[in-house]
Coordinates of C-alpha atoms and ligand atoms in Angstrom, one line a residue:
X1 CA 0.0 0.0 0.0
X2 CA 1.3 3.8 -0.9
X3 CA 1.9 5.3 2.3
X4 CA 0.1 8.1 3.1
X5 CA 1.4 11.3 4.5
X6 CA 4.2 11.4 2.1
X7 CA 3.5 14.8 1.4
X8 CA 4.9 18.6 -0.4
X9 CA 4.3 20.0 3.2
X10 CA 6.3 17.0 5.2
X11 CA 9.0 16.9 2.2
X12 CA 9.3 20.6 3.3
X13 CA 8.9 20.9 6.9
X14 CA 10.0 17.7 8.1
X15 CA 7.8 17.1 11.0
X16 CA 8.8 15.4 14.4
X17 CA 6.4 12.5 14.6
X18 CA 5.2 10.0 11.8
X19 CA 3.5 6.7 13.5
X20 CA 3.3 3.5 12.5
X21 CA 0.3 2.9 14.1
X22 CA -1.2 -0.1 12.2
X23 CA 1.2 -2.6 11.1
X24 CA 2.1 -1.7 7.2
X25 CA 0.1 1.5 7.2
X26 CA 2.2 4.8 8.0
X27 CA -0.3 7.0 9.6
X28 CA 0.3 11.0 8.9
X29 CA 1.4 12.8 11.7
X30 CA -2.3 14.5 11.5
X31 CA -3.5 11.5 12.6
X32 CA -1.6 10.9 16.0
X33 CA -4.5 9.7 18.4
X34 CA -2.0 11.7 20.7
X35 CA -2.5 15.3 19.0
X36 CA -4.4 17.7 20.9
X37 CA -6.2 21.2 19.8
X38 CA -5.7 24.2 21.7
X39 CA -9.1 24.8 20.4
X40 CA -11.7 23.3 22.6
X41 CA -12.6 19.6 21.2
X42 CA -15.6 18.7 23.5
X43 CA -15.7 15.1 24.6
X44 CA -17.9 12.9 21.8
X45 CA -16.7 15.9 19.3
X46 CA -17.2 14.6 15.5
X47 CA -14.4 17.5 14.9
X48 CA -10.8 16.5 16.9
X49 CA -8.2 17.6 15.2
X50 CA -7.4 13.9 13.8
X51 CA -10.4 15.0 11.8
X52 CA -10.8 18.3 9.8
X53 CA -13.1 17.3 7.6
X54 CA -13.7 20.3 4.6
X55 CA -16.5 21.7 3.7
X56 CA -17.8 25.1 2.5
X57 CA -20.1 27.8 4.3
X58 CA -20.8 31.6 4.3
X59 CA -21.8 34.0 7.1
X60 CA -24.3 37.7 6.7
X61 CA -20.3 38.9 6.1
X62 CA -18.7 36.0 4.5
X63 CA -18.8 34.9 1.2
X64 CA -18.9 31.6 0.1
X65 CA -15.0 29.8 1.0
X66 CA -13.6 26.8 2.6
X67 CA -13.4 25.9 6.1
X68 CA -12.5 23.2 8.1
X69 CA -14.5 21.9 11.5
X70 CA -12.9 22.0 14.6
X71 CA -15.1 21.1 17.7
X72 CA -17.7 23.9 17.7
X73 CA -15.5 26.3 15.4
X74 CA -14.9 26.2 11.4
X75 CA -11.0 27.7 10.5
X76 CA -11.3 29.8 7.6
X77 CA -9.1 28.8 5.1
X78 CA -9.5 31.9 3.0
X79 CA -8.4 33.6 5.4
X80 CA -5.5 31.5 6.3
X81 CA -4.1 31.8 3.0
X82 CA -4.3 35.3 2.8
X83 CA -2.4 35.7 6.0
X84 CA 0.0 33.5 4.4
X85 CA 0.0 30.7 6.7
X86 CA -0.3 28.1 3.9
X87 CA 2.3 30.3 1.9
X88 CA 4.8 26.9 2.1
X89 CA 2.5 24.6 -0.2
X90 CA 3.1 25.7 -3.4
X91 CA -0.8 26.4 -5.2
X92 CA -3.6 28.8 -5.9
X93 CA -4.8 30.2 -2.9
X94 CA -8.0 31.4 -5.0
X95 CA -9.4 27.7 -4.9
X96 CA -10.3 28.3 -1.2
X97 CA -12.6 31.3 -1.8
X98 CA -14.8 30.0 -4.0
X99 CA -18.3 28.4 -3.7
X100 CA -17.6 25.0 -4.3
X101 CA -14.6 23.1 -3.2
X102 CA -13.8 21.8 -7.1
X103 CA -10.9 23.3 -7.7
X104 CA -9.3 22.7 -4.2
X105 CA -9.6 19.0 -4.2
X106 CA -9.2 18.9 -8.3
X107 CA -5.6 20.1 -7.0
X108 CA -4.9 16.2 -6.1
X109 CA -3.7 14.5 -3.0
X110 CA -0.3 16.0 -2.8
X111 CA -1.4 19.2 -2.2
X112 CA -4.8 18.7 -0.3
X113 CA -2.9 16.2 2.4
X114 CA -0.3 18.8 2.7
X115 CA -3.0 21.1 3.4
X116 CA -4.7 19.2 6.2
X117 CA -1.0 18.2 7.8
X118 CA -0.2 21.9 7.6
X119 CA -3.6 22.7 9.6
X120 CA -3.1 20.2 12.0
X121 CA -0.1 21.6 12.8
X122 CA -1.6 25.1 13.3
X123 CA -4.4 24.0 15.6
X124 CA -2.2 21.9 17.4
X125 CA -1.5 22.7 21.2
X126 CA 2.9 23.0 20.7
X127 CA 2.1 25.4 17.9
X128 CA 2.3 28.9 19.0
X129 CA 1.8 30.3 15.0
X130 CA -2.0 31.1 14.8
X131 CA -2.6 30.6 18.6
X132 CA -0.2 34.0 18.8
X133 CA -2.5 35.9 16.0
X134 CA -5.4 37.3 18.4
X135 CA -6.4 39.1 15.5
X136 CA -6.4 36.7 12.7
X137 CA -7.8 33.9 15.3
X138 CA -10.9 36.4 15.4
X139 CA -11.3 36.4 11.9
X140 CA -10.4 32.8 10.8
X141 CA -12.0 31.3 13.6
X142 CA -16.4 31.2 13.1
X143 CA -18.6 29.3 15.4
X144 CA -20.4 26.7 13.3
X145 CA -23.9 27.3 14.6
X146 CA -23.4 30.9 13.2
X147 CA -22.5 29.6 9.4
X148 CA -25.0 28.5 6.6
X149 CA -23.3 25.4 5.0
X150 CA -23.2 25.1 1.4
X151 CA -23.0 21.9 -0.7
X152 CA -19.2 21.5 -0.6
X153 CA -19.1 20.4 -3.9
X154 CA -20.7 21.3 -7.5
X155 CA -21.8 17.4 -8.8
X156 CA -21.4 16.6 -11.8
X157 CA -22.5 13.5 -12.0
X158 CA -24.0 11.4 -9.2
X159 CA -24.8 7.4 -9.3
X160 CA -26.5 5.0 -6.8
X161 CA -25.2 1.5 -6.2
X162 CA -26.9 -1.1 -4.1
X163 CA -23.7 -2.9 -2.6
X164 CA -25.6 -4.1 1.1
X165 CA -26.1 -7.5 0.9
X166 CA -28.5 -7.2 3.5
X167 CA -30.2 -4.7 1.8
X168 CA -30.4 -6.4 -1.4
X169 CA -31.7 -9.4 0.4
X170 CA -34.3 -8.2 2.0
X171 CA -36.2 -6.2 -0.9
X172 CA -35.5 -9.2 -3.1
X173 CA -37.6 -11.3 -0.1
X174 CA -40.2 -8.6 -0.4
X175 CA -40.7 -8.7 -3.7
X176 CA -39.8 -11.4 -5.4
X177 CA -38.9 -14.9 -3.8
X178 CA -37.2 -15.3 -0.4
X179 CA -35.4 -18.5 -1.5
X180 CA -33.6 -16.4 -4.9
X181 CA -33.7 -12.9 -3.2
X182 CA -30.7 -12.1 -4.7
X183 CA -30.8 -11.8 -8.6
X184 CA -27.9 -13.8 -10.6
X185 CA -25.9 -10.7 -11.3
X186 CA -25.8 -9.5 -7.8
X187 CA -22.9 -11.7 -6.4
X188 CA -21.1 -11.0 -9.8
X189 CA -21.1 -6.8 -9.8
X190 CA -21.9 -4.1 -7.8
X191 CA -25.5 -3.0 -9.7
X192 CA -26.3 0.1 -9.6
X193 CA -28.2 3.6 -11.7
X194 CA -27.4 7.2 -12.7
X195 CA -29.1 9.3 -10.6
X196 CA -30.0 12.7 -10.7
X197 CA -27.4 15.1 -9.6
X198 CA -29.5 18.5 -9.6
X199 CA -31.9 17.4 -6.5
X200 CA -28.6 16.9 -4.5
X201 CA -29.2 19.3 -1.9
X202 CA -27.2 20.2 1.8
X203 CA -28.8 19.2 4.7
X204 CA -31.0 20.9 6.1
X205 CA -32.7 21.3 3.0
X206 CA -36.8 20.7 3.0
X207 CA -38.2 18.6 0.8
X208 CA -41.9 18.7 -0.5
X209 CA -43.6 14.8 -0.7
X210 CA -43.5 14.0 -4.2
X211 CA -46.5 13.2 -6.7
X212 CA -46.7 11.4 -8.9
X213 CA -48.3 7.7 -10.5
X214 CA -48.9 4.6 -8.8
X215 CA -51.1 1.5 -9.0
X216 CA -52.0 -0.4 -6.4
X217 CA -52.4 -4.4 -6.5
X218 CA -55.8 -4.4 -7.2
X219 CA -56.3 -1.5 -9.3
X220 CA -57.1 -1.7 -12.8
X221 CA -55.5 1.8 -13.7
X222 CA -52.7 3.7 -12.5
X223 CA -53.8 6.7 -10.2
X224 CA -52.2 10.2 -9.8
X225 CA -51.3 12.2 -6.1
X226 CA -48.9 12.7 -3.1
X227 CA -46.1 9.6 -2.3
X228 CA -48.0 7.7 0.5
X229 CA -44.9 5.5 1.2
X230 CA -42.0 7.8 1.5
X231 CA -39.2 6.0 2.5
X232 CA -35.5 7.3 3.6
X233 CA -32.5 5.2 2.6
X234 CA -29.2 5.7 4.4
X235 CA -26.2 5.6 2.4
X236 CA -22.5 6.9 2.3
X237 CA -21.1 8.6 -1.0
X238 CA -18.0 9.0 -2.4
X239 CA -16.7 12.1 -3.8
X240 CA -14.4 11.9 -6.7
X241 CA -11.4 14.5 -7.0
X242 CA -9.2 13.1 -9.8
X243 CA -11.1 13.0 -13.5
X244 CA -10.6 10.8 -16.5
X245 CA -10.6 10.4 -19.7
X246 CA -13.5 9.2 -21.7
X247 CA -12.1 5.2 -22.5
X248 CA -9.9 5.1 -19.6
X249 CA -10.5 3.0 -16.6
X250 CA -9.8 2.6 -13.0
X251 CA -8.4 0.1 -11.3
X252 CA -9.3 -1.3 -7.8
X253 CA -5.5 -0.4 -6.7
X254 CA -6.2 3.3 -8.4
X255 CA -9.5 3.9 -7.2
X256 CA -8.4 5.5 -3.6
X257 CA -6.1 8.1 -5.3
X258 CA -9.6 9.2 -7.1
X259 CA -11.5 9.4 -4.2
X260 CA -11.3 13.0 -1.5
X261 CA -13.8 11.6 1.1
X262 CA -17.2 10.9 2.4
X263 CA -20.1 12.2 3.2
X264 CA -23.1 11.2 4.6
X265 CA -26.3 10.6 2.4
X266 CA -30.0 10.6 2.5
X267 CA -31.6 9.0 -0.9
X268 CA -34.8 9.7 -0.4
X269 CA -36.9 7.2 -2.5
X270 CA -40.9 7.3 -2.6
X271 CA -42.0 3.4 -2.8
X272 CA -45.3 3.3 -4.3
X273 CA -43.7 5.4 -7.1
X274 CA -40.8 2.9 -7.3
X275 CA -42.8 -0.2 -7.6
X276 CA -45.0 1.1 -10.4
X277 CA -42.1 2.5 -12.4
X278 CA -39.2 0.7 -12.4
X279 CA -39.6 -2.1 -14.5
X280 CA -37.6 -2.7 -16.9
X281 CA -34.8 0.4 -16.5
X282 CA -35.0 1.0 -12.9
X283 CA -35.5 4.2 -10.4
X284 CA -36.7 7.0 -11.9
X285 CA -39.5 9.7 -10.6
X286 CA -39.1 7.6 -7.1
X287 CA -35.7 8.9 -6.6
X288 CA -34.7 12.2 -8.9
X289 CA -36.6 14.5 -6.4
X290 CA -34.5 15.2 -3.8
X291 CA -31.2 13.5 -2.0
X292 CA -29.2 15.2 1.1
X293 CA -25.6 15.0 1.3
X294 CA -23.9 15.8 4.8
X295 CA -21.8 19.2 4.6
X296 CA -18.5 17.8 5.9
X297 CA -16.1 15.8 3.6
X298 CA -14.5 13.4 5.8
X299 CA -11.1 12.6 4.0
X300 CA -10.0 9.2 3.2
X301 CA -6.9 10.2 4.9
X302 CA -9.0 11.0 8.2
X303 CA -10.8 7.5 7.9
X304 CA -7.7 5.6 7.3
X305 CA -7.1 4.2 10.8
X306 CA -10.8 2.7 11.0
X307 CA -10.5 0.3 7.8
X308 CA -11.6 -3.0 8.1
X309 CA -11.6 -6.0 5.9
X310 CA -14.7 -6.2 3.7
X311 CA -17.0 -9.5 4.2
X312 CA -15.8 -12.6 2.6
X313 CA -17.1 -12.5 -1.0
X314 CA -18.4 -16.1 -1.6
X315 CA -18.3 -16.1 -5.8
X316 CA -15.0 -15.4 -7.4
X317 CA -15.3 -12.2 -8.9
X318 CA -14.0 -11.4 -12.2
X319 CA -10.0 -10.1 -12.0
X320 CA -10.9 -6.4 -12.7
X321 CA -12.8 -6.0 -9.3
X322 CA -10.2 -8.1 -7.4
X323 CA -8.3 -6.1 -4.4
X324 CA -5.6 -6.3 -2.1
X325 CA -5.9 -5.1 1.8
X326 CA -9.0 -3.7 3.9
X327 CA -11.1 -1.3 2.2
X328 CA -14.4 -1.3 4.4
X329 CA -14.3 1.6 6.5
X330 CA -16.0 0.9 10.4
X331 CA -18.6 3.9 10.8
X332 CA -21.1 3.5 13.2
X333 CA -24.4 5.1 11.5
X334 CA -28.0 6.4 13.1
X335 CA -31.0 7.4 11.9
X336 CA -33.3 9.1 14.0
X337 CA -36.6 10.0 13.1
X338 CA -37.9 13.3 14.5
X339 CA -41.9 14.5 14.3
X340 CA -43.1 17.8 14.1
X341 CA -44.2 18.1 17.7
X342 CA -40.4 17.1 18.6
X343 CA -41.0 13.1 19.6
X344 CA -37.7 11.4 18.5
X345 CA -36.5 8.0 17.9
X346 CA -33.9 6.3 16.9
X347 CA -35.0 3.7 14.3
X348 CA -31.5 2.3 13.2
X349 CA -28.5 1.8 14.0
X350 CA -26.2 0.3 11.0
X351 CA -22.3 0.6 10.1
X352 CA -20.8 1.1 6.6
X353 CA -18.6 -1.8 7.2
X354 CA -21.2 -4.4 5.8
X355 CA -20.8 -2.7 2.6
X356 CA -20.3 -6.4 0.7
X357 CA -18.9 -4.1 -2.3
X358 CA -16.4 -1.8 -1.4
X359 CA -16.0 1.7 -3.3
X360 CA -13.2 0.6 -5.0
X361 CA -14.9 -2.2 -6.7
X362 CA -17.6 0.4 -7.1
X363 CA -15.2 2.9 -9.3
X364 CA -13.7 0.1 -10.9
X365 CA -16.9 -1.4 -12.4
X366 CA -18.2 1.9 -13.0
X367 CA -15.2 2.6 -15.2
X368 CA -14.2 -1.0 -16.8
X369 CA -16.4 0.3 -20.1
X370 CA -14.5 3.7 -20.8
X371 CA -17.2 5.9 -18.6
X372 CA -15.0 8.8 -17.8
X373 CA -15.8 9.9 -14.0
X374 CA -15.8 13.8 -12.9
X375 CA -14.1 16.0 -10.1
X376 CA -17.1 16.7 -7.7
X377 CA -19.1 13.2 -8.7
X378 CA -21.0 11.6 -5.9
X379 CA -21.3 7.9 -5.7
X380 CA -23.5 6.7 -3.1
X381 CA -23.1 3.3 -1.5
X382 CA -27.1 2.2 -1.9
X383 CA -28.8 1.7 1.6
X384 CA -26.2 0.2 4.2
X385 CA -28.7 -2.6 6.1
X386 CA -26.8 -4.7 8.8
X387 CA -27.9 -8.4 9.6
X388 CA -30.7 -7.5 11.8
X389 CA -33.7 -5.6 12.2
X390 CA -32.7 -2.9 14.4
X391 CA -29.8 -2.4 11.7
X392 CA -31.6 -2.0 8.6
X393 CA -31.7 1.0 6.7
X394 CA -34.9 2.0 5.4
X395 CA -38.5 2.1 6.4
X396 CA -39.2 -0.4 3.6
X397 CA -37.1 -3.0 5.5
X398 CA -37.7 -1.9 9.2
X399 CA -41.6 -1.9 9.3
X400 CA -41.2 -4.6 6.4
X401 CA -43.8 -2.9 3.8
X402 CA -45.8 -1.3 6.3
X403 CA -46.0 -4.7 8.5
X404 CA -44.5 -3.7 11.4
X405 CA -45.2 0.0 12.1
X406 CA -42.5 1.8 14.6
X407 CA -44.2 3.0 18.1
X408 CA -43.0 6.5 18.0
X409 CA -42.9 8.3 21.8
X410 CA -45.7 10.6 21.1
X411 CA -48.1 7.7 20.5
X412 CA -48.1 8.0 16.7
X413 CA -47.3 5.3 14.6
X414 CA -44.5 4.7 11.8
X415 CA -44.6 2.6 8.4
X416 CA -42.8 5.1 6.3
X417 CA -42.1 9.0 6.8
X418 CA -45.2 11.4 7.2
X419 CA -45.2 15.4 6.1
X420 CA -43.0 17.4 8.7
X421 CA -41.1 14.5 10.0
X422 CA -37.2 14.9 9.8
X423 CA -34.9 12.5 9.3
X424 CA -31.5 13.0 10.9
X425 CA -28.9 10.7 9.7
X426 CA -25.2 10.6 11.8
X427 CA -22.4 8.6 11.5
X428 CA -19.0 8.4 13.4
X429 CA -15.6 5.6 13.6
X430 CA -14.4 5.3 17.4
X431 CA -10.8 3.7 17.9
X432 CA -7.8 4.3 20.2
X433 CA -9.8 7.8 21.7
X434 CA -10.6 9.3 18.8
X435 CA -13.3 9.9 17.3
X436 CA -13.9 11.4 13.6
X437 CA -17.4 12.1 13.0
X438 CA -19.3 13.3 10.2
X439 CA -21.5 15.8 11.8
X440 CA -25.3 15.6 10.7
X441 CA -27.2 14.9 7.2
X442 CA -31.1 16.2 8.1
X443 CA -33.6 16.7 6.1
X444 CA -37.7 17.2 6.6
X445 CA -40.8 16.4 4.4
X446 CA -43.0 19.2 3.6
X447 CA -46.4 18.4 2.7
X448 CA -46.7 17.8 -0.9
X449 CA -47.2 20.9 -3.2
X450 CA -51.2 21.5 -4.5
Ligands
MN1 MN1 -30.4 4.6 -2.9

């Protein structure tokens, strides 16, 4: 494996400490469970300085730039760079005052790991550089519940997969046969669709129920109106920051240089729609309407120290989406469900590491053919179900079609989401006392539109 870490800023500033923290994995120095912020990281934190995830916000006085979460704070970037603190990694300093975070991460590993080493060196505690700026600290430093958070990045291109096995089982059990719930291709490829990537909104972003066509069983003709089975699906995407050419491919061993980070990812998918629609070419209308992406990129290089191996993979699978080494990723992931009167529950508690394909199985397949891939492009996991009930990862699966409704606190009932309900999706990886976190990815149904 390339280590990471190897960097412009470490070629040029040498720092002290580089761990070997998991045997044949050199850890960056940014990761040291042992570095500590002289900015305030509250215990249970998504945002230690092992973190820094990058995303992009704007204040009444701000315009749109880059920033980086720190416990309750967001360091400007922009205005790091223009006090010259990232003067020694050699790039545009432009790319951080912009709306989207494109260009930055378009920039390629080399430079946006020397960026976060060189920020984890500023916040850190034996760094007197910006902790002796009183002035700039007042201007670089912005309390994230004062910031609106933007999508961090403009998407290209966005596509679903549906790599749970779990997942995959249990809607094949629904609706086909429980004894063939898998398909013959599923075992063989990581299926998935282009979705839409206009609806891709931040969180926090209200969504009105969809309309549209559906036919019940016994109906004789399709009927038109609001989504009556609106449905969440909790997913992890990808973001791509390395393009290529139209005809060229990826490999499994490639496909990590590709990907920045992760964010968290709402799909929201309206059932009765679905079932009526999707045969023969698959989701349409029952997904294009809206989907929430998390603000926070968590890097790859951040998540590095919680890989895991990926479940056994029973059938052979063709060489071209063979790999070497973990590349499941342990992140613990909620949903809670929230009504409009307040009542909350959680209503499942899954982790990304059941993913049976891995993302770079994902990028590789998605590339084999020649389909050239996009800085900015979102590739989402497909809903991550775990074995069991409490685990799954859609209302579909947890009240199993509306079987088994969900006893809410308030007395209400859930099969699938109602109008002013939020869903509030959080994920996090836990090892050796830290913990990087992803923050929130929330979103609420509005009734539907006359
Ligand atoms: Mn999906």
């Amino acid at each position: 494996m390339k280590p990471i870490g190897i960097s412009i800023f470490e070629i040029q500033f040498k720092p002290k400490r580089i761990q070997n923290l998991t045997p044949g994995t050199i850890m960056s120095r940014a990761n040291d469970p042992q570095l500590k912020s002289w900015i305030e990281v509250k215990p249970g934190s998504d945002f230690p300085i092992q973190n820094l995830p990058f995303g992009v916000f704007k204040t009444a006085e701000k315009t749109p730039r880059a920033g980086v979460a720190i416990g309750e704070y967001i360091l400007d970037l922009s205005a790091i760079a223009q006090a010259g603190l990232l003067d020694g990694i050699s790039f545009n300093k432009k790319v951080l005052s912009q709306k989207t975070l494109n260009d930055f991460i378009a920039l390629g590993k080399p430079v946006t790991n020397a960026v976060r080493e060189r920020l984890s060196d500023l916040l850190d505690m034996q760094n007197n550089e910006l902790q002796d700026m009183p002035e700039l600290k007042k201007q670089a430093l912005v309390k994230q519940s004062e910031v609106q958070m933007l999508l961090p990045v403009h998407i290209p291109n966005y596509t679903d997969f549906y790599s749970s096995r779990e997942h995959a089982t249990n809607v094949g059990t629904m609706f086909r046969d429980p004894k063939n719930a898998l398909l013959p291709n599923w075992l063989h490829l990581p299926v998935g669709y282009h979705g839409r990537a206009s609806s891709i909104v931040i969180s926090g972003t209200p969504i009105h129920r969809p309309k549209g066509q559906t036919k019940a069983d016994d109906a004789v003709a399709p009927s038109f109106g609001p989504s009556k089975s609106l449905d969440f699906e909790l997913e992890i995407a990808f973001v791509v920051s390395k393009e290529t050419e139209l005809g060229s491919s990826v490999s499994t061993a490639q496909a990590e240089d590709h990907i920045f980070g992760l964010v968290l990812f709402n799909d929201w998918s309206a059932r009765d729609l679905q079932k009526w629609e999707y045969v023969p070419l698959g989701p349409f209308l029952a997904k294009n309407f809206g989907s929430i992406s998390s603000p926070w990129i968590v890097t790859l290089e951040a998540l590095e120290p919680f890989k895991v191996e990926t479940p056994k993979q029973e059938s052979a699978v063709l060489p071209y989406l063979q790999f070497e080494g973990p590349k499941n990723y342990d992140i613990h992931l909620t949903v809670d469900i929230v009504t409009a009167t307040g009542a909350s529950k959680t209503v499942s508690n899954s982790n990304y590491k059941y993913m049976y394909w891995n993302m770079c199985q994902q990028l590789a397949h998605h590339t084999v053919n020649g389909c050239n891939i996009q800085v900015g492009d979102m590739y989402a996991s497909g809903t991550i179900s775990g074995p069991t009930p409490d685990s799954y990862g859609s209302m579909l699966e947890i009240s199993w079609q509306g079987k088994n409704p969900v006893a809410m606190p308030d007395g209400t009932e859930r099969r699938f989401i109602l109008d002013n309900d939020t869903v509030v999706i959080k994920g996090y990886c836990e090892k050796n006392g830290v913990r990087i976190g992803f923050g929130e990815c929330s979103g609420k149904i509005l009734p539907a539109l006359p």
